[in-house]
Amino acid sequence: MTVPFGTVFCDWMTTAPTKDGVYQYGGNVEPYGDFSLSPAAHALHYGSAIFEGLKAHWQVDGSLAIFRLDDHVTRMCQSAELLRLPALDAAVLRQMIVDTVEANVGEVPPPPGSLYIRPTLIGTEPNIGAAATPTSEALLYIVNCPVGDYFKGGVRPLTLLVEEDIPRTTPQFGMVKSGANYAMALSPTLDAMAENAAVDQILFATGGDITETGAANFFLADDDRVVTRQLDSSFLHGVTRSSVIALAEDLGYEIQERPIELEELEDWAGRGEAFLSGTAAVLSPVGTMLRGNSKIVFGDGEPGTNTLRLRESLVAIQNGSGDDLHGWRTTVQS
Ligand SMILES: *Cc1c(COP(=O)(O)O)cnc(C)c1O
């Protein structure tokens, strides 16, 4: 059975509106449902909206654990700061996430399904004159979705289309997990996909410099090395990316965090592998890349052995069958 990604919502949510810029969380979950918003709300006019995406997984011992909760909380606090939303209290955000997941525990699907957690923060100040000022008030809320595979068809090699002209977002906005970045990528993505129905994702490589795809980070791998772009403000610093790096290190791979040029892909394709990482994408093998009229096929176009090995070690930590050497699991129900 496949659960549609992001279209089914669990019964319970949590909300914390600000009062005088301070988040008010009463410690109770509420039934999932619509809320009212001023037509002049800052988020609707000036884009003061951010989100997070993380998952809770059933563990092999029957408990439920959230994967890398504190890292997602930290990143959301950082996104709020970069978009000048009222400063988040990490402890409150963390508690809201845990409370929501505990309330929805009966709706978490069995593996390979999981519970997707979507914390969201929007600017609510009713003031359309506030174009050049930050929102003074905001609403923080957490909703959950039971989810299955993000890419249709489970673990299968993806086809990426290389975009060399249009950047995914503006460089200074790349690190903010915000809907605005997706809005910017939408039109070029649709245009590119219209010409080729077989494309799963666009790989942004402005001027030949690879950043990431629409919603996942990009990796190259061979038997000895794992390569990904070095951290800079041009792209979203995935928690999955950092997990893959740590696990690859544990497995003895040499890690290279450096610029990746389109020009080296042809060479890698002949002897190595490529994959994407993200909470939704997990670790997804790349089989083919389309660049202009040329087609770059990695290996035989099937998932590579190193990719599958890294994926297995990631999934093992997520589902509790592997040792949690890095302290990434938060048990919410034992
Ligand atoms: C969320 C996101 C990712 C993946 O980040 P994870 O923390 O691994 O889920 C990658 N790119 C973009 C643009 C994102 O919004």
mmCIF file of C-alpha atoms and ligand atoms in Angstrom:
data_model
loop_
_atom_site.group_PDB
_atom_site.id
_atom_site.type_symbol
_atom_site.label_atom_id
_atom_site.label_comp_id
_atom_site.label_asym_id
_atom_site.label_seq_id
_atom_site.Cartn_x
_atom_site.Cartn_y
_atom_site.Cartn_z
ATOM 1 C CA MET A 1 0.000 0.000 0.000
ATOM 2 C CA THR A 2 1.324 3.454 -0.792
ATOM 3 C CA VAL A 3 0.322 6.439 1.311
ATOM 4 C CA PRO A 4 0.197 9.622 -0.784
ATOM 5 C CA PHE A 5 2.920 12.069 0.256
ATOM 6 C CA GLY A 6 1.580 15.153 1.986
ATOM 7 C CA THR A 7 -2.111 14.901 1.129
ATOM 8 C CA VAL A 8 -3.392 13.123 4.226
ATOM 9 C CA PHE A 9 -3.158 14.895 7.583
ATOM 10 C CA CYS A 10 -3.245 13.426 11.070
ATOM 11 C CA ASP A 11 -6.015 14.295 13.519
ATOM 12 C CA TRP A 12 -3.937 16.506 15.845
ATOM 13 C CA MET A 13 -1.839 19.637 15.502
ATOM 14 C CA THR A 14 -0.238 22.212 17.786
ATOM 15 C CA THR A 15 -0.237 25.986 17.385
ATOM 16 C CA ALA A 16 1.579 28.868 19.066
ATOM 17 C CA PRO A 17 0.609 32.395 18.037
ATOM 18 C CA THR A 18 2.808 35.203 19.325
ATOM 19 C CA LYS A 19 1.616 37.861 21.741
ATOM 20 C CA ASP A 20 3.848 40.918 21.770
ATOM 21 C CA GLY A 21 6.317 38.880 19.722
ATOM 22 C CA VAL A 22 6.504 35.988 22.226
ATOM 23 C CA TYR A 23 5.214 32.529 21.225
ATOM 24 C CA GLN A 24 2.323 31.313 23.375
ATOM 25 C CA TYR A 25 2.103 27.540 23.562
ATOM 26 C CA GLY A 26 -0.382 26.227 26.093
ATOM 27 C CA GLY A 27 0.922 22.654 26.023
ATOM 28 C CA ASN A 28 -2.172 21.169 24.384
ATOM 29 C CA VAL A 29 -2.790 19.599 21.000
ATOM 30 C CA GLU A 30 -5.800 20.731 18.979
ATOM 31 C CA PRO A 31 -7.873 18.980 16.335
ATOM 32 C CA TYR A 32 -6.372 19.463 12.862
ATOM 33 C CA GLY A 33 -8.364 22.155 11.094
ATOM 34 C CA ASP A 34 -8.446 25.513 9.372
ATOM 35 C CA PHE A 35 -7.569 28.718 11.168
ATOM 36 C CA SER A 36 -8.430 32.306 10.369
ATOM 37 C CA LEU A 37 -5.870 34.798 9.156
ATOM 38 C CA SER A 38 -6.074 38.499 8.410
ATOM 39 C CA PRO A 39 -6.225 39.192 4.650
ATOM 40 C CA ALA A 40 -3.415 41.657 5.378
ATOM 41 C CA ALA A 41 -1.162 39.058 7.062
ATOM 42 C CA HIS A 42 2.525 39.719 6.364
ATOM 43 C CA ALA A 43 3.192 36.186 5.090
ATOM 44 C CA LEU A 44 0.535 36.502 2.375
ATOM 45 C CA HIS A 45 2.015 39.705 0.972
ATOM 46 C CA TYR A 46 5.703 39.738 1.771
ATOM 47 C CA GLY A 47 6.616 36.069 1.989
ATOM 48 C CA SER A 48 7.478 35.782 5.689
ATOM 49 C CA ALA A 49 6.969 32.022 5.789
ATOM 50 C CA ILE A 50 9.343 29.182 6.617
ATOM 51 C CA PHE A 51 8.989 25.494 7.344
ATOM 52 C CA GLU A 52 10.807 22.323 8.350
ATOM 53 C CA GLY A 53 10.446 18.722 7.301
ATOM 54 C CA LEU A 54 11.443 15.774 9.496
ATOM 55 C CA LYS A 55 10.211 12.277 10.198
ATOM 56 C CA ALA A 56 9.315 9.873 12.997
ATOM 57 C CA HIS A 57 9.894 6.153 12.292
ATOM 58 C CA TRP A 58 8.747 2.969 13.997
ATOM 59 C CA GLN A 59 11.795 1.247 15.469
ATOM 60 C CA VAL A 60 12.553 -2.457 15.238
ATOM 61 C CA ASP A 61 11.952 -2.704 19.032
ATOM 62 C CA GLY A 62 8.412 -1.324 18.668
ATOM 63 C CA SER A 63 9.134 2.209 19.885
ATOM 64 C CA LEU A 64 8.753 5.372 17.821
ATOM 65 C CA ALA A 65 11.652 7.789 17.293
ATOM 66 C CA ILE A 66 12.074 11.175 15.629
ATOM 67 C CA PHE A 67 15.176 11.423 13.431
ATOM 68 C CA ARG A 68 17.558 14.290 14.222
ATOM 69 C CA LEU A 69 14.947 16.384 16.001
ATOM 70 C CA ASP A 70 17.381 18.886 17.489
ATOM 71 C CA ASP A 71 19.127 19.530 14.169
ATOM 72 C CA HIS A 72 15.817 20.382 12.516
ATOM 73 C CA VAL A 73 14.857 22.618 15.444
ATOM 74 C CA THR A 74 18.188 24.447 15.147
ATOM 75 C CA ARG A 75 17.754 24.927 11.402
ATOM 76 C CA MET A 76 14.241 26.305 11.822
ATOM 77 C CA CYS A 77 15.471 28.803 14.411
ATOM 78 C CA GLN A 78 18.117 29.855 11.895
ATOM 79 C CA SER A 79 15.576 30.190 9.049
ATOM 80 C CA ALA A 80 13.389 32.372 11.299
ATOM 81 C CA GLU A 81 16.373 34.576 12.029
ATOM 82 C CA LEU A 82 17.341 34.905 8.364
ATOM 83 C CA LEU A 83 13.767 35.930 7.433
ATOM 84 C CA ARG A 84 13.515 38.213 10.491
ATOM 85 C CA LEU A 85 10.516 36.432 11.962
ATOM 86 C CA PRO A 86 10.065 36.772 15.756
ATOM 87 C CA ALA A 87 12.868 34.719 17.349
ATOM 88 C CA LEU A 88 11.862 31.110 17.998
ATOM 89 C CA ASP A 89 12.385 29.452 21.357
ATOM 90 C CA ALA A 90 14.055 26.130 20.499
ATOM 91 C CA ALA A 91 12.685 24.411 23.615
ATOM 92 C CA VAL A 92 9.091 25.424 22.822
ATOM 93 C CA LEU A 93 9.405 24.344 19.188
ATOM 94 C CA ARG A 94 10.908 21.017 20.241
ATOM 95 C CA GLN A 95 8.130 20.388 22.776
ATOM 96 C CA MET A 96 5.428 21.216 20.231
ATOM 97 C CA ILE A 97 6.909 18.699 17.779
ATOM 98 C CA VAL A 98 7.079 15.951 20.419
ATOM 99 C CA ASP A 99 3.539 16.656 21.673
ATOM 100 C CA THR A 100 2.109 16.560 18.159
ATOM 101 C CA VAL A 101 3.826 13.286 17.283
ATOM 102 C CA GLU A 102 2.723 11.683 20.557
ATOM 103 C CA ALA A 103 -0.879 12.662 19.862
ATOM 104 C CA ASN A 104 -0.741 11.208 16.340
ATOM 105 C CA VAL A 105 1.112 8.005 17.219
ATOM 106 C CA GLY A 106 -1.840 5.845 16.186
ATOM 107 C CA GLU A 107 -1.572 7.115 12.619
ATOM 108 C CA VAL A 108 2.117 6.356 11.960
ATOM 109 C CA PRO A 109 2.292 3.849 9.073
ATOM 110 C CA PRO A 110 4.555 0.794 9.247
ATOM 111 C CA PRO A 111 7.958 0.835 7.457
ATOM 112 C CA PRO A 112 8.871 1.813 4.807
ATOM 113 C CA GLY A 113 6.226 4.413 5.686
ATOM 114 C CA SER A 114 6.807 7.025 8.381
ATOM 115 C CA LEU A 115 5.277 10.104 9.978
ATOM 116 C CA TYR A 116 6.228 13.325 8.223
ATOM 117 C CA ILE A 117 6.400 16.320 10.553
ATOM 118 C CA ARG A 118 5.839 19.782 9.120
ATOM 119 C CA PRO A 119 6.572 22.682 11.474
ATOM 120 C CA THR A 120 5.506 25.955 9.829
ATOM 121 C CA LEU A 121 6.005 29.584 10.807
ATOM 122 C CA ILE A 122 4.166 32.497 9.171
ATOM 123 C CA GLY A 123 4.200 36.254 9.711
ATOM 124 C CA THR A 124 0.737 37.390 10.798
ATOM 125 C CA GLU A 125 1.050 41.137 11.386
ATOM 126 C CA PRO A 126 -1.942 42.698 9.592
ATOM 127 C CA ASN A 127 -0.112 45.502 7.807
ATOM 128 C CA ILE A 128 0.313 45.768 4.054
ATOM 129 C CA GLY A 129 2.513 48.777 4.659
ATOM 130 C CA ALA A 130 5.120 46.473 6.226
ATOM 131 C CA ALA A 131 6.852 45.581 2.946
ATOM 132 C CA ALA A 132 10.270 46.646 4.146
ATOM 133 C CA THR A 133 9.866 45.822 7.818
ATOM 134 C CA PRO A 134 9.778 42.457 9.575
ATOM 135 C CA THR A 135 6.494 41.045 10.828
ATOM 136 C CA SER A 136 5.946 41.836 14.506
ATOM 137 C CA GLU A 137 3.614 38.880 15.093
ATOM 138 C CA ALA A 138 3.699 35.288 13.877
ATOM 139 C CA LEU A 139 1.998 31.908 14.100
ATOM 140 C CA LEU A 140 3.967 28.708 14.650
ATOM 141 C CA TYR A 141 2.195 25.404 14.026
ATOM 142 C CA ILE A 142 3.007 21.725 13.594
ATOM 143 C CA VAL A 143 1.057 19.284 11.427
ATOM 144 C CA ASN A 144 1.775 15.627 10.643
ATOM 145 C CA CYS A 145 1.191 13.394 7.614
ATOM 146 C CA PRO A 146 1.472 9.626 7.298
ATOM 147 C CA VAL A 147 3.777 9.134 4.276
ATOM 148 C CA GLY A 148 5.214 6.466 2.025
ATOM 149 C CA ASP A 149 7.669 6.943 -0.837
ATOM 150 C CA TYR A 150 8.293 10.468 -2.107
ATOM 151 C CA PHE A 151 9.291 9.393 -5.588
ATOM 152 C CA LYS A 152 6.744 7.205 -7.336
ATOM 153 C CA GLY A 153 7.962 3.649 -7.652
ATOM 154 C CA GLY A 154 10.112 3.292 -4.504
ATOM 155 C CA VAL A 155 13.895 2.949 -4.784
ATOM 156 C CA ARG A 156 14.533 3.330 -8.493
ATOM 157 C CA PRO A 157 17.144 5.275 -10.442
ATOM 158 C CA LEU A 158 16.034 8.873 -11.005
ATOM 159 C CA THR A 159 16.433 10.946 -14.143
ATOM 160 C CA LEU A 160 17.697 14.505 -13.590
ATOM 161 C CA LEU A 161 17.559 17.332 -16.060
ATOM 162 C CA VAL A 162 20.496 19.732 -15.797
ATOM 163 C CA GLU A 163 19.617 23.450 -15.695
ATOM 164 C CA GLU A 164 22.667 25.588 -16.465
ATOM 165 C CA ASP A 165 21.152 29.048 -16.908
ATOM 166 C CA ILE A 166 18.518 29.697 -14.253
ATOM 167 C CA PRO A 167 19.541 29.468 -10.573
ATOM 168 C CA ARG A 168 17.196 27.709 -8.126
ATOM 169 C CA THR A 169 17.099 30.742 -5.887
ATOM 170 C CA THR A 170 19.089 33.852 -5.055
ATOM 171 C CA PRO A 171 22.420 33.080 -3.387
ATOM 172 C CA GLN A 172 21.597 34.877 -0.133
ATOM 173 C CA PHE A 173 18.344 32.942 0.258
ATOM 174 C CA GLY A 174 19.607 29.447 -0.423
ATOM 175 C CA MET A 175 19.967 28.468 3.245
ATOM 176 C CA VAL A 176 16.469 29.557 4.294
ATOM 177 C CA LYS A 177 13.958 26.707 4.243
ATOM 178 C CA SER A 178 11.207 28.780 2.748
ATOM 179 C CA GLY A 179 8.395 28.406 0.253
ATOM 180 C CA ALA A 180 9.834 31.402 -1.596
ATOM 181 C CA ASN A 181 12.709 29.233 -2.835
ATOM 182 C CA TYR A 182 10.257 26.726 -4.258
ATOM 183 C CA ALA A 183 8.233 29.486 -5.899
ATOM 184 C CA MET A 184 11.364 30.715 -7.660
ATOM 185 C CA ALA A 185 12.243 27.232 -8.904
ATOM 186 C CA LEU A 186 8.720 26.372 -10.056
ATOM 187 C CA SER A 187 8.512 28.042 -13.430
ATOM 188 C CA PRO A 188 11.901 26.879 -14.770
ATOM 189 C CA THR A 189 11.182 23.399 -13.435
ATOM 190 C CA LEU A 190 7.816 23.184 -15.185
ATOM 191 C CA ASP A 191 9.225 24.556 -18.438
ATOM 192 C CA ALA A 192 12.041 22.043 -18.407
ATOM 193 C CA MET A 193 9.790 19.148 -17.493
ATOM 194 C CA ALA A 194 7.259 20.041 -20.189
ATOM 195 C CA GLU A 195 9.825 19.016 -22.784
ATOM 196 C CA ASN A 196 10.624 15.737 -21.116
ATOM 197 C CA ALA A 197 8.048 13.763 -19.164
ATOM 198 C CA ALA A 198 10.620 11.281 -17.866
ATOM 199 C CA VAL A 199 12.393 13.857 -15.661
ATOM 200 C CA ASP A 200 12.101 13.407 -11.876
ATOM 201 C CA GLN A 201 14.027 16.486 -10.706
ATOM 202 C CA ILE A 202 16.005 19.433 -12.033
ATOM 203 C CA LEU A 203 19.663 19.640 -11.052
ATOM 204 C CA PHE A 204 20.614 23.301 -10.776
ATOM 205 C CA ALA A 205 24.122 23.986 -12.053
ATOM 206 C CA THR A 206 24.302 27.660 -12.886
ATOM 207 C CA GLY A 207 27.272 28.285 -15.149
ATOM 208 C CA GLY A 208 28.323 24.657 -14.655
ATOM 209 C CA ASP A 209 28.544 24.907 -10.826
ATOM 210 C CA ILE A 210 26.274 22.266 -9.246
ATOM 211 C CA THR A 211 24.265 23.370 -6.187
ATOM 212 C CA GLU A 212 21.322 20.994 -5.584
ATOM 213 C CA THR A 213 18.031 19.786 -7.065
ATOM 214 C CA GLY A 214 14.659 21.371 -6.307
ATOM 215 C CA ALA A 215 14.342 19.684 -2.896
ATOM 216 C CA ALA A 216 17.365 17.472 -2.292
ATOM 217 C CA ASN A 217 21.159 17.674 -2.021
ATOM 218 C CA PHE A 218 23.480 16.110 -4.614
ATOM 219 C CA PHE A 219 26.273 13.555 -4.118
ATOM 220 C CA LEU A 220 28.828 11.647 -6.163
ATOM 221 C CA ALA A 221 30.342 8.402 -4.879
ATOM 222 C CA ASP A 222 32.699 5.617 -5.863
ATOM 223 C CA ASP A 223 34.267 2.736 -3.917
ATOM 224 C CA ASP A 224 36.571 5.103 -2.013
ATOM 225 C CA ARG A 225 35.073 8.568 -1.986
ATOM 226 C CA VAL A 226 31.888 10.488 -1.294
ATOM 227 C CA VAL A 227 31.731 13.971 -2.798
ATOM 228 C CA THR A 228 29.257 16.798 -2.178
ATOM 229 C CA ARG A 229 29.228 20.563 -2.409
ATOM 230 C CA GLN A 230 30.909 22.476 0.438
ATOM 231 C CA LEU A 231 28.590 24.471 2.699
ATOM 232 C CA ASP A 232 27.931 27.989 1.464
ATOM 233 C CA SER A 233 24.851 30.216 1.432
ATOM 234 C CA SER A 234 23.770 29.155 -2.080
ATOM 235 C CA PHE A 235 21.902 25.991 -1.115
ATOM 236 C CA LEU A 236 19.919 24.324 1.663
ATOM 237 C CA HIS A 237 22.126 22.514 4.158
ATOM 238 C CA GLY A 238 20.301 19.211 4.426
ATOM 239 C CA VAL A 239 20.237 17.308 7.687
ATOM 240 C CA THR A 240 20.244 14.164 5.540
ATOM 241 C CA ARG A 241 23.339 15.510 3.762
ATOM 242 C CA SER A 242 25.158 15.810 7.074
ATOM 243 C CA SER A 243 23.923 12.315 8.081
ATOM 244 C CA VAL A 244 25.236 10.799 4.844
ATOM 245 C CA ILE A 245 28.619 12.453 5.357
ATOM 246 C CA ALA A 246 28.895 11.143 8.940
ATOM 247 C CA LEU A 247 27.812 7.613 7.961
ATOM 248 C CA ALA A 248 30.140 7.539 4.959
ATOM 249 C CA GLU A 249 32.984 8.566 7.273
ATOM 250 C CA ASP A 250 32.017 5.746 9.677
ATOM 251 C CA LEU A 251 32.151 3.312 6.747
ATOM 252 C CA GLY A 252 35.667 4.476 5.848
ATOM 253 C CA TYR A 253 34.965 6.612 2.785
ATOM 254 C CA GLU A 254 37.073 9.684 2.104
ATOM 255 C CA ILE A 255 34.782 12.733 2.224
ATOM 256 C CA GLN A 256 35.293 15.583 -0.201
ATOM 257 C CA GLU A 257 33.245 18.730 0.384
ATOM 258 C CA ARG A 258 34.104 20.866 -2.608
ATOM 259 C CA PRO A 259 32.679 22.550 -5.730
ATOM 260 C CA ILE A 260 31.349 20.020 -8.256
ATOM 261 C CA GLU A 261 31.583 21.002 -11.900
ATOM 262 C CA LEU A 262 29.252 19.688 -14.576
ATOM 263 C CA GLU A 263 32.325 18.899 -16.626
ATOM 264 C CA GLU A 264 33.398 16.126 -14.249
ATOM 265 C CA LEU A 265 30.101 14.232 -14.456
ATOM 266 C CA GLU A 266 30.905 12.425 -17.690
ATOM 267 C CA ASP A 267 34.050 11.030 -16.120
ATOM 268 C CA TRP A 268 32.251 10.033 -12.877
ATOM 269 C CA ALA A 269 29.435 8.375 -14.801
ATOM 270 C CA GLY A 270 31.929 5.977 -16.333
ATOM 271 C CA ARG A 271 33.256 4.705 -13.003
ATOM 272 C CA GLY A 272 31.095 6.054 -10.178
ATOM 273 C CA GLU A 273 27.626 6.834 -8.877
ATOM 274 C CA ALA A 274 25.364 9.791 -8.132
ATOM 275 C CA PHE A 275 22.517 10.149 -5.663
ATOM 276 C CA LEU A 276 20.231 12.669 -3.941
ATOM 277 C CA SER A 277 19.632 13.116 -0.207
ATOM 278 C CA GLY A 278 16.735 14.636 1.701
ATOM 279 C CA THR A 279 14.180 13.826 4.387
ATOM 280 C CA ALA A 280 11.531 13.175 1.742
ATOM 281 C CA ALA A 281 13.887 11.661 -0.870
ATOM 282 C CA VAL A 282 15.834 9.648 1.787
ATOM 283 C CA LEU A 283 18.787 8.596 -0.385
ATOM 284 C CA SER A 284 17.746 8.211 -4.003
ATOM 285 C CA PRO A 285 20.012 6.851 -6.737
ATOM 286 C CA VAL A 286 20.471 8.873 -9.924
ATOM 287 C CA GLY A 287 20.577 6.750 -13.078
ATOM 288 C CA THR A 288 20.572 9.296 -15.866
ATOM 289 C CA MET A 289 21.224 12.991 -16.390
ATOM 290 C CA LEU A 290 20.007 14.932 -19.381
ATOM 291 C CA ARG A 291 22.189 17.876 -20.372
ATOM 292 C CA GLY A 292 21.115 19.658 -23.553
ATOM 293 C CA ASN A 293 21.064 16.948 -26.177
ATOM 294 C CA SER A 294 23.431 14.686 -24.346
ATOM 295 C CA LYS A 295 22.574 11.927 -21.946
ATOM 296 C CA ILE A 296 24.888 10.934 -19.096
ATOM 297 C CA VAL A 297 24.196 7.443 -17.773
ATOM 298 C CA PHE A 298 25.784 6.472 -14.443
ATOM 299 C CA GLY A 299 27.158 2.930 -14.666
ATOM 300 C CA ASP A 300 24.475 0.706 -16.168
ATOM 301 C CA GLY A 301 21.773 3.178 -15.151
ATOM 302 C CA GLU A 302 20.802 1.102 -12.110
ATOM 303 C CA PRO A 303 21.362 2.005 -8.423
ATOM 304 C CA GLY A 304 25.067 1.683 -7.563
ATOM 305 C CA THR A 305 26.431 -0.565 -4.800
ATOM 306 C CA ASN A 306 27.918 2.311 -2.791
ATOM 307 C CA THR A 307 24.663 4.260 -3.037
ATOM 308 C CA LEU A 308 22.680 1.278 -1.772
ATOM 309 C CA ARG A 309 25.188 0.641 1.000
ATOM 310 C CA LEU A 310 24.924 4.226 2.242
ATOM 311 C CA ARG A 311 21.145 4.132 1.935
ATOM 312 C CA GLU A 312 20.990 0.945 4.003
ATOM 313 C CA SER A 313 23.127 2.418 6.749
ATOM 314 C CA LEU A 314 20.943 5.565 6.835
ATOM 315 C CA VAL A 315 17.706 3.560 6.947
ATOM 316 C CA ALA A 316 19.165 1.338 9.701
ATOM 317 C CA ILE A 317 19.766 4.356 11.937
ATOM 318 C CA GLN A 318 16.323 5.726 11.146
ATOM 319 C CA ASN A 319 14.487 2.483 11.967
ATOM 320 C CA GLY A 320 16.540 1.482 14.989
ATOM 321 C CA SER A 321 18.206 -1.609 13.501
ATOM 322 C CA GLY A 322 21.594 0.150 13.540
ATOM 323 C CA ASP A 323 23.470 1.559 16.531
ATOM 324 C CA ASP A 324 22.759 5.245 17.128
ATOM 325 C CA LEU A 325 26.437 6.215 17.340
ATOM 326 C CA HIS A 326 25.729 9.910 16.793
ATOM 327 C CA GLY A 327 22.719 10.316 19.089
ATOM 328 C CA TRP A 328 20.283 11.082 16.286
ATOM 329 C CA ARG A 329 17.149 9.356 17.597
ATOM 330 C CA THR A 330 14.641 10.899 20.006
ATOM 331 C CA THR A 331 12.273 8.258 21.380
ATOM 332 C CA VAL A 332 8.754 9.634 21.782
ATOM 333 C CA GLN A 333 6.861 6.448 22.570
ATOM 334 C CA SER A 334 8.425 3.291 23.951
HETATM 335 C C1 LIG B 1 14.571 20.516 2.857
HETATM 336 C C2 LIG B 1 15.424 20.692 1.663
HETATM 337 C C3 LIG B 1 16.501 19.813 1.377
HETATM 338 C C4 LIG B 1 16.800 18.580 2.167
HETATM 339 O O1 LIG B 1 17.099 18.835 3.506
HETATM 340 P P1 LIG B 1 16.967 17.670 4.594
HETATM 341 O O2 LIG B 1 17.269 18.334 5.873
HETATM 342 O O3 LIG B 1 17.959 16.628 4.246
HETATM 343 O O4 LIG B 1 15.571 17.162 4.505
HETATM 344 C C5 LIG B 1 17.288 20.107 0.282
HETATM 345 N N1 LIG B 1 17.045 21.172 -0.502
HETATM 346 C C6 LIG B 1 16.007 22.022 -0.262
HETATM 347 C C7 LIG B 1 15.796 23.165 -1.155
HETATM 348 C C8 LIG B 1 15.170 21.804 0.824
HETATM 349 O O5 LIG B 1 14.145 22.649 1.045
#
